[in-house]
PDB file of N, CA and C in Angstrom:
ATOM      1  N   UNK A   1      52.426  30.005 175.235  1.00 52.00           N
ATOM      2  CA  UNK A   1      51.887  29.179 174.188  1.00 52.00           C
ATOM      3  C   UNK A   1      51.460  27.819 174.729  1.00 52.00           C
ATOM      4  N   UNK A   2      52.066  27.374 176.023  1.00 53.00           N
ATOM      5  CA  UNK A   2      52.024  26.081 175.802  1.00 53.00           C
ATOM      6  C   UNK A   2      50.889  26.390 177.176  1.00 53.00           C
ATOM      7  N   UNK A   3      50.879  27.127 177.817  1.00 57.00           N
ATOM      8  CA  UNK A   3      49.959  27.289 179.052  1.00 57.00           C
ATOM      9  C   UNK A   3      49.091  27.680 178.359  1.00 57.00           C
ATOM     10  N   UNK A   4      48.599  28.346 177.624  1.00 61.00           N
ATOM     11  CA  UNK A   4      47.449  28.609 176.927  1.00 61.00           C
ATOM     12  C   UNK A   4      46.819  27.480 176.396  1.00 61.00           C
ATOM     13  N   UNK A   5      47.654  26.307 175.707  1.00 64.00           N
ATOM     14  CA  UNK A   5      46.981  25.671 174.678  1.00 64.00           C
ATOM     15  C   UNK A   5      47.300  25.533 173.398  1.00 64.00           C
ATOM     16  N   UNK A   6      47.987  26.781 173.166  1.00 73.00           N
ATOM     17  CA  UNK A   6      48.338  26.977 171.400  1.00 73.00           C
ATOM     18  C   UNK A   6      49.244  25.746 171.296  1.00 73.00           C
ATOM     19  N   UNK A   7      50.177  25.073 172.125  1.00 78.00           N
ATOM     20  CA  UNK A   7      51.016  24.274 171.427  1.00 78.00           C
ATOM     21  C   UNK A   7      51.419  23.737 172.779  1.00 78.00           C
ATOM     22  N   UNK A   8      51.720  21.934 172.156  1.00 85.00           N
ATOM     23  CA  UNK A   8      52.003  21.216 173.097  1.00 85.00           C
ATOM     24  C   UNK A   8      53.754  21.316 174.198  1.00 85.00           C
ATOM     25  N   UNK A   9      53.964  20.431 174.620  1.00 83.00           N
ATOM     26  CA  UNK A   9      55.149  20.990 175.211  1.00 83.00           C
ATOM     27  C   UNK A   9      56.146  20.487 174.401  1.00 83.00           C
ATOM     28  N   UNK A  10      55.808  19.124 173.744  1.00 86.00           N
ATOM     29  CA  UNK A  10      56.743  18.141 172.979  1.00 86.00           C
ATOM     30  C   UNK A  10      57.195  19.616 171.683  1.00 86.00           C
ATOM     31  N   UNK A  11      56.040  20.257 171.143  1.00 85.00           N
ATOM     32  CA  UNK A  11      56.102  20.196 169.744  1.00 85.00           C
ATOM     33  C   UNK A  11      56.920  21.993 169.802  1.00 85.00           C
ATOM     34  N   UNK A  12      56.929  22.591 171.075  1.00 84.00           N
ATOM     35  CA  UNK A  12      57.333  23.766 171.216  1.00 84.00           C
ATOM     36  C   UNK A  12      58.997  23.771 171.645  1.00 84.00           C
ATOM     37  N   UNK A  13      59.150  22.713 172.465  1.00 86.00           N
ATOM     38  CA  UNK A  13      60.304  22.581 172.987  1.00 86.00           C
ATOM     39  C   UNK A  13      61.119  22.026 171.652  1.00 86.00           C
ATOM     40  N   UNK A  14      60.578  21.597 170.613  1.00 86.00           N
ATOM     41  CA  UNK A  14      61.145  20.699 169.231  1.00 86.00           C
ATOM     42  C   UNK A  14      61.771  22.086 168.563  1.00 86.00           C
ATOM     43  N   UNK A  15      60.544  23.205 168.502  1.00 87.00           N
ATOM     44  CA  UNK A  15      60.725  24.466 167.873  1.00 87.00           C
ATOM     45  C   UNK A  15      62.191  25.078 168.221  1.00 87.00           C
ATOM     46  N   UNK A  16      61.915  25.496 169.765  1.00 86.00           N
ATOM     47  CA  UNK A  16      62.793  26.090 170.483  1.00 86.00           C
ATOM     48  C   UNK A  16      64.380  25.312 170.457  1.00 86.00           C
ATOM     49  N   UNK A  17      64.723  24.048 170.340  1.00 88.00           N
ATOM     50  CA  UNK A  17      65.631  23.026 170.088  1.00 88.00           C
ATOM     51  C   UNK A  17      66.031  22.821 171.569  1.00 88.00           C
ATOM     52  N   UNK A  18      64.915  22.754 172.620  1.00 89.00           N
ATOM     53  CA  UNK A  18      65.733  22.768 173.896  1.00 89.00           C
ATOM     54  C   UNK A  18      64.964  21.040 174.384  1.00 89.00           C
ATOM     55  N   UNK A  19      65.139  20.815 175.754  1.00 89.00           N
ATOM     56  CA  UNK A  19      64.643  19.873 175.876  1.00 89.00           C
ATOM     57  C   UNK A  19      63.063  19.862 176.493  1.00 89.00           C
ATOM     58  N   UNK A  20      61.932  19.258 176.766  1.00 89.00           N
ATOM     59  CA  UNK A  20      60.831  19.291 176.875  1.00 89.00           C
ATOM     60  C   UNK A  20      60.586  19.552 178.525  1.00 89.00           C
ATOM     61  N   UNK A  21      61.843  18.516 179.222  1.00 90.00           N
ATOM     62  CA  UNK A  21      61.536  18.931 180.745  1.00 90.00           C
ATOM     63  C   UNK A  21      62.128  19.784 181.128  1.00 90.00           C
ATOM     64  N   UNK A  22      62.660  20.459 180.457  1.00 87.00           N
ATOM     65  CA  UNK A  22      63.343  22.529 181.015  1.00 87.00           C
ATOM     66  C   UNK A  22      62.036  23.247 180.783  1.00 87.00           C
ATOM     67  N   UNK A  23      61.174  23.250 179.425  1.00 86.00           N
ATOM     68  CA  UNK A  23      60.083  23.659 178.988  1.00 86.00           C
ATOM     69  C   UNK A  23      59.464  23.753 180.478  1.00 86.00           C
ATOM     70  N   UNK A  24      59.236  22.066 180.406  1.00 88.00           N
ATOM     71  CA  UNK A  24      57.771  22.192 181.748  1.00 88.00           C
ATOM     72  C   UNK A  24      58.151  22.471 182.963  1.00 88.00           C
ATOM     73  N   UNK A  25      59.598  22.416 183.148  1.00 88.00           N
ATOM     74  CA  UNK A  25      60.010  22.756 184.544  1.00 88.00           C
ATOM     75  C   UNK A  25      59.654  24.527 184.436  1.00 88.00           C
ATOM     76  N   UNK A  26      60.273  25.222 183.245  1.00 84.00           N
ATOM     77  CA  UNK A  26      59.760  26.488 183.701  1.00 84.00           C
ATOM     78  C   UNK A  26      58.111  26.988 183.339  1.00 84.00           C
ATOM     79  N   UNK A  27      57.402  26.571 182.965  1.00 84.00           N
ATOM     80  CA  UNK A  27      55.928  26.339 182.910  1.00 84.00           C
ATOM     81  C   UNK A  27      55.719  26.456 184.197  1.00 84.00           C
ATOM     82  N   UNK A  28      55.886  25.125 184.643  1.00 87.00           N
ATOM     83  CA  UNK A  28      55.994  25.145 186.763  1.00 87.00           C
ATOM     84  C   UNK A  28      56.394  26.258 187.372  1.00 87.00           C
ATOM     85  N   UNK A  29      57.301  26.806 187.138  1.00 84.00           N
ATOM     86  CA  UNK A  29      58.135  27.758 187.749  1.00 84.00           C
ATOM     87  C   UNK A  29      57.126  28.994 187.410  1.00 84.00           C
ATOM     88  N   UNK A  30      57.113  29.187 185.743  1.00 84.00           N
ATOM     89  CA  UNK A  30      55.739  30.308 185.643  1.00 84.00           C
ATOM     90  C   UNK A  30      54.509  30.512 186.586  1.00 84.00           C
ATOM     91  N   UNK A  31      53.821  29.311 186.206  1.00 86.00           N
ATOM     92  CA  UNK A  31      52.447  28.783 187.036  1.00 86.00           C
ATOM     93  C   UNK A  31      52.881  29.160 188.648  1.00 86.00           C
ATOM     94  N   UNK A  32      53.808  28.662 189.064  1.00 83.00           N
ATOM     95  CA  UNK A  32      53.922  28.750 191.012  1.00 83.00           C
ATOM     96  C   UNK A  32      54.550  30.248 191.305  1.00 83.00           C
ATOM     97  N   UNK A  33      55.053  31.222 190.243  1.00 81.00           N
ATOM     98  CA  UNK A  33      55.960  32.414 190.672  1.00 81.00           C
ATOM     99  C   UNK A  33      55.742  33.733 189.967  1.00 81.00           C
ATOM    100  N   UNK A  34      54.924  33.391 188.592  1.00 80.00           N
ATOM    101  CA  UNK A  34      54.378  34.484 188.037  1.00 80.00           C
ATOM    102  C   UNK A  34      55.525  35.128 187.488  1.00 80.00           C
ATOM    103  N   UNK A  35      55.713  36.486 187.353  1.00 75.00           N
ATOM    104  CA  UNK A  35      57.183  37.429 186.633  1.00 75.00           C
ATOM    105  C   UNK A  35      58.139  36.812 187.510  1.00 75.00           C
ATOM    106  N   UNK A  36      57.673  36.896 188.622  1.00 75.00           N
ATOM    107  CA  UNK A  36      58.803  36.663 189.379  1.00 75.00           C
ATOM    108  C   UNK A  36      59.568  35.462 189.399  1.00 75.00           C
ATOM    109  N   UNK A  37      58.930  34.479 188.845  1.00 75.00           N
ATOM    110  CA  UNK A  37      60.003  33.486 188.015  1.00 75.00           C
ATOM    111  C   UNK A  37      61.106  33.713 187.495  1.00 75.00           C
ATOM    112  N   UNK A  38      61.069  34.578 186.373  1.00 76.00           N
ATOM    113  CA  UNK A  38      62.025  35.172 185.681  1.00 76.00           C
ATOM    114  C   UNK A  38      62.469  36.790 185.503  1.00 76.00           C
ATOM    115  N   UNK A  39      63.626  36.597 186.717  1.00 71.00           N
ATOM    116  CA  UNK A  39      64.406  37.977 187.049  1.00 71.00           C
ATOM    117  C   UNK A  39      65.137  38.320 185.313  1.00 71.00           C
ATOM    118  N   UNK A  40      64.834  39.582 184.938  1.00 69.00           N
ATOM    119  CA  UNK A  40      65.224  40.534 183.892  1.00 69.00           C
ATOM    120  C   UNK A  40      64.749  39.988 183.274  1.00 69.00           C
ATOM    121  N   UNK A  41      65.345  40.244 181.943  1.00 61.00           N
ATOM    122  CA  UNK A  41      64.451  40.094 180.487  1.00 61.00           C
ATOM    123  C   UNK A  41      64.862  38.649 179.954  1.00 61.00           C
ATOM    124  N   UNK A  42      64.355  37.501 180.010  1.00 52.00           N
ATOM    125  CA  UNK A  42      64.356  35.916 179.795  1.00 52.00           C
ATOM    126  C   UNK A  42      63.571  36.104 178.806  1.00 52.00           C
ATOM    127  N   UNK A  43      62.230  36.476 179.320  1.00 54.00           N
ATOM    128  CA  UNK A  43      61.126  36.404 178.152  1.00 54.00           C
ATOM    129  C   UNK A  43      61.506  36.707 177.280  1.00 54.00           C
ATOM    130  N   UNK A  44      61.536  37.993 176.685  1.00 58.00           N
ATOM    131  CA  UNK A  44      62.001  38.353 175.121  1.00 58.00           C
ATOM    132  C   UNK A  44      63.070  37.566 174.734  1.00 58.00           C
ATOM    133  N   UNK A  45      63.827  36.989 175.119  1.00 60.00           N
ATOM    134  CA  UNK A  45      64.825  35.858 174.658  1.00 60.00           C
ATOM    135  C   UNK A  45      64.001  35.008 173.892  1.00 60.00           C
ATOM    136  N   UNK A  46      63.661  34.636 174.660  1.00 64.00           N
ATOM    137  CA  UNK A  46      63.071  33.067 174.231  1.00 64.00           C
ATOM    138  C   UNK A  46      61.806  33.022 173.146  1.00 64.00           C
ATOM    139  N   UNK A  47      61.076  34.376 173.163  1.00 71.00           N
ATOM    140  CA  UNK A  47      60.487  35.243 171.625  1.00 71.00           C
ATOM    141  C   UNK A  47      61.145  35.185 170.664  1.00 71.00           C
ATOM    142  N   UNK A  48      62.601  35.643 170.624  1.00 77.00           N
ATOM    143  CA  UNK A  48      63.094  36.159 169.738  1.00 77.00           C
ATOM    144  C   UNK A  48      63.729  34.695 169.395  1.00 77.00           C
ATOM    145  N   UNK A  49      64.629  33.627 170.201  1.00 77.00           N
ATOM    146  CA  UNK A  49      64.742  32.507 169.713  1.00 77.00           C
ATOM    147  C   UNK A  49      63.822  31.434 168.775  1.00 77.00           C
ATOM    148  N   UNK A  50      62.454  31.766 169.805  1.00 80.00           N
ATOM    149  CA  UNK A  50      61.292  31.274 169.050  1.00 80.00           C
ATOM    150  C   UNK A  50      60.888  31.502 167.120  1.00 80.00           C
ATOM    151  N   UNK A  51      61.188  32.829 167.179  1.00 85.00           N
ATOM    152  CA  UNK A  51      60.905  33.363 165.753  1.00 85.00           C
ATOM    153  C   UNK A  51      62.677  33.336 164.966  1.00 85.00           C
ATOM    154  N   UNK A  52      63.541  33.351 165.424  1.00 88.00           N
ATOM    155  CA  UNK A  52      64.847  32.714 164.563  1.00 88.00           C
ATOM    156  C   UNK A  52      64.937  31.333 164.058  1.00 88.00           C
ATOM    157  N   UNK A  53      64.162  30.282 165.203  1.00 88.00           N
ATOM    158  CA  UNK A  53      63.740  29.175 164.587  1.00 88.00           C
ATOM    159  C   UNK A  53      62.945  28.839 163.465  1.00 88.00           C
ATOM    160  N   UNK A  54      61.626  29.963 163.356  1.00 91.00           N
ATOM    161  CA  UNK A  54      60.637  29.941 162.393  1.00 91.00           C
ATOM    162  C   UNK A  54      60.565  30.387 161.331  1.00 91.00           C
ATOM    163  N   UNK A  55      61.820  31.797 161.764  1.00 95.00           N
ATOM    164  CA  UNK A  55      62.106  32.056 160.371  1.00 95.00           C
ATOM    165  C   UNK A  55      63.215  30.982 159.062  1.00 95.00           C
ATOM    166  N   UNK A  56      64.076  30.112 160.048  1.00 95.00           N
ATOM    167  CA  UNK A  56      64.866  29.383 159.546  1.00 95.00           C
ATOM    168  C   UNK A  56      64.170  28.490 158.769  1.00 95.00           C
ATOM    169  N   UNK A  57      63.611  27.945 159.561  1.00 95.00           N
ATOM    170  CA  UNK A  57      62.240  26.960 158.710  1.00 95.00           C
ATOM    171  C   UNK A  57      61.613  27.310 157.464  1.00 95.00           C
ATOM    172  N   UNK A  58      61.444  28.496 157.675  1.00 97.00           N
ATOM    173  CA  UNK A  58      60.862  29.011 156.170  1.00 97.00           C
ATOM    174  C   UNK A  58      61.514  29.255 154.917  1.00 97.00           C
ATOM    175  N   UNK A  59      62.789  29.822 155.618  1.00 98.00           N
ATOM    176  CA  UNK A  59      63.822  30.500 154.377  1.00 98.00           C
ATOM    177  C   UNK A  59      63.680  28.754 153.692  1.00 98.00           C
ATOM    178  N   UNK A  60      64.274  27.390 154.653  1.00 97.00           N
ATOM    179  CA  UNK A  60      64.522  26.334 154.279  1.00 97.00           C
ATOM    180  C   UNK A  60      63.434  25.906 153.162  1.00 97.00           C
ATOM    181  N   UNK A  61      61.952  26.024 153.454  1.00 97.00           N
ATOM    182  CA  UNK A  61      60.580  26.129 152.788  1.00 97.00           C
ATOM    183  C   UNK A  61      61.328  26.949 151.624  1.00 97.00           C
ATOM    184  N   UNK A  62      61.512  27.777 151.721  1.00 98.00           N
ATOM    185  CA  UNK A  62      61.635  28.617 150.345  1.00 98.00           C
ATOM    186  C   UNK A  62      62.745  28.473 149.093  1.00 98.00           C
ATOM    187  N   UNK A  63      63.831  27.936 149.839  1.00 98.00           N
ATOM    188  CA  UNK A  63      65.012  27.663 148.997  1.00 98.00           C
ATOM    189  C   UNK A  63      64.498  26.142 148.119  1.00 98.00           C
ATOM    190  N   UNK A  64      63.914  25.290 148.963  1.00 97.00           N
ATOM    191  CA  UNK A  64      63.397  24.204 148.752  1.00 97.00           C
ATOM    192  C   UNK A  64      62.093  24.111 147.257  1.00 97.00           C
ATOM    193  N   UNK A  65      61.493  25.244 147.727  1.00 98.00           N
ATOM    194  CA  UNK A  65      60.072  25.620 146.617  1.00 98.00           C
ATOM    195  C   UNK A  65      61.197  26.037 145.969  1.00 98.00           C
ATOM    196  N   UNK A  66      61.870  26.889 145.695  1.00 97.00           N
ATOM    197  CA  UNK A  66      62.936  27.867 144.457  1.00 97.00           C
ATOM    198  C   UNK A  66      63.434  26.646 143.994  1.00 97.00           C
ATOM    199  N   UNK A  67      64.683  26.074 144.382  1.00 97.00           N
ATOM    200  CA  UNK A  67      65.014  24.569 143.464  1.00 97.00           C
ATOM    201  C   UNK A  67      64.134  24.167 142.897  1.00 97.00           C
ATOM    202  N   UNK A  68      62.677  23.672 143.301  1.00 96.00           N
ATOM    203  CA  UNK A  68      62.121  22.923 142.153  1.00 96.00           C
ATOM    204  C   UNK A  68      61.077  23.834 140.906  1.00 96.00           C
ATOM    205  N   UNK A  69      61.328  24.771 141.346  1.00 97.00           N
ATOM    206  CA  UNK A  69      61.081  26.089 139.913  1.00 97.00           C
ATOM    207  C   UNK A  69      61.462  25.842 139.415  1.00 97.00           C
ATOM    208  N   UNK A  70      63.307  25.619 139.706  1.00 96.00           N
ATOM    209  CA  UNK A  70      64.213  25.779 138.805  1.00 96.00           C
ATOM    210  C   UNK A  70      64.571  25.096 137.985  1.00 96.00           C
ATOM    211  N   UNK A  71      64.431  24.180 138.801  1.00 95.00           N
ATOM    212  CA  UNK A  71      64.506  22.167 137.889  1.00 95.00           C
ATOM    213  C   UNK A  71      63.155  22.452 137.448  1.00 95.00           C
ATOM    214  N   UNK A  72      61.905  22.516 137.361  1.00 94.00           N
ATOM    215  CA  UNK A  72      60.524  22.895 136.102  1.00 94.00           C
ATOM    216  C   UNK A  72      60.814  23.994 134.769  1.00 94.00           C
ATOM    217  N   UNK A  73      61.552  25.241 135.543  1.00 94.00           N
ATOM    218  CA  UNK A  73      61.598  25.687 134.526  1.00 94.00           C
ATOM    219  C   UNK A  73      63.057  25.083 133.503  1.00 94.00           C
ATOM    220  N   UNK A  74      63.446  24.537 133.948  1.00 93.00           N
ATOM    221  CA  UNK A  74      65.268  23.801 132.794  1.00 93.00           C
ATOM    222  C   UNK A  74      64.244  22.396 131.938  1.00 93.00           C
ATOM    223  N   UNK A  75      63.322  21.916 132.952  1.00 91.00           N
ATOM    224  CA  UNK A  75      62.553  21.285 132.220  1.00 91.00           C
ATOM    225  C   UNK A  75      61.609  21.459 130.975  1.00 91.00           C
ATOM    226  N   UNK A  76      61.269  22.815 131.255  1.00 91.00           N
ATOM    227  CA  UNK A  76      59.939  23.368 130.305  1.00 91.00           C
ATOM    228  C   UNK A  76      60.718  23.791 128.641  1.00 91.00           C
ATOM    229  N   UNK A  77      62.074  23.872 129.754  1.00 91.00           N
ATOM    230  CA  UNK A  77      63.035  24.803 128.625  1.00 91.00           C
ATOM    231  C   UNK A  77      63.635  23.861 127.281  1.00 91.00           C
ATOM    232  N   UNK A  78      63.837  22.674 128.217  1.00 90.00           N
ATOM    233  CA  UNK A  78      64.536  21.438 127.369  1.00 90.00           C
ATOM    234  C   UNK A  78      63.693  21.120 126.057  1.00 90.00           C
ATOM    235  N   UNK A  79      64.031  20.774 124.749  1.00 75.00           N
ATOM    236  CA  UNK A  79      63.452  20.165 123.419  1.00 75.00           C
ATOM    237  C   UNK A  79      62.849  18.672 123.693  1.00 75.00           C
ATOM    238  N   UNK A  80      61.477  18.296 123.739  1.00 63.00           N
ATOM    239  CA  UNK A  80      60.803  16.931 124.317  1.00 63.00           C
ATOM    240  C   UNK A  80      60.483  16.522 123.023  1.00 63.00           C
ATOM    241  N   UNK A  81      61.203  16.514 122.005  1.00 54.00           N
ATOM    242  CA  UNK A  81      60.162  16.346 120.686  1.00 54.00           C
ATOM    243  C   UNK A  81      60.868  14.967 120.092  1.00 54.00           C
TER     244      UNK A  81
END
């Protein structure tokens, strides 16, 4: 993601909750070593961390949108007269 472009190093390493110069140190390590950077399965780790983060984020998005349904609809419900 971040060698491509899709996302900076600051804003991926924020995602991931790690620090930014482990990020670019293994970026480096990618870029100079290819797979062979990373002996066994690292990658899919750090996928699957990636999307536990994103999904957390969302549920948070969602519980967040649901409360204020809930407080609209106790509102809609209440006598304003």
């Amino acid at each position: 993601m971040v060698l491509s472009g899709e996302m900076t190093v600051k804003g991926l390493s924020e995602e991931l909750g790690i620090k930014d110069s482990t990020l670019r140190r293994w970026a480096r390590e990618y870029e100079e070593m290819g797979d062979g950077a990373f002996p066994g399965n690292g990658s899919p780790k750090i996928n699957k961390d990636y999307e536990i983060v994103k999904l957390k984020k969302k549920v948070e998005e969602l519980e967040r949108e649901n409360e204020i349904l809930k407080n609209f609809r106790a509102f809609l419900s209440q006598d304003h007269a």
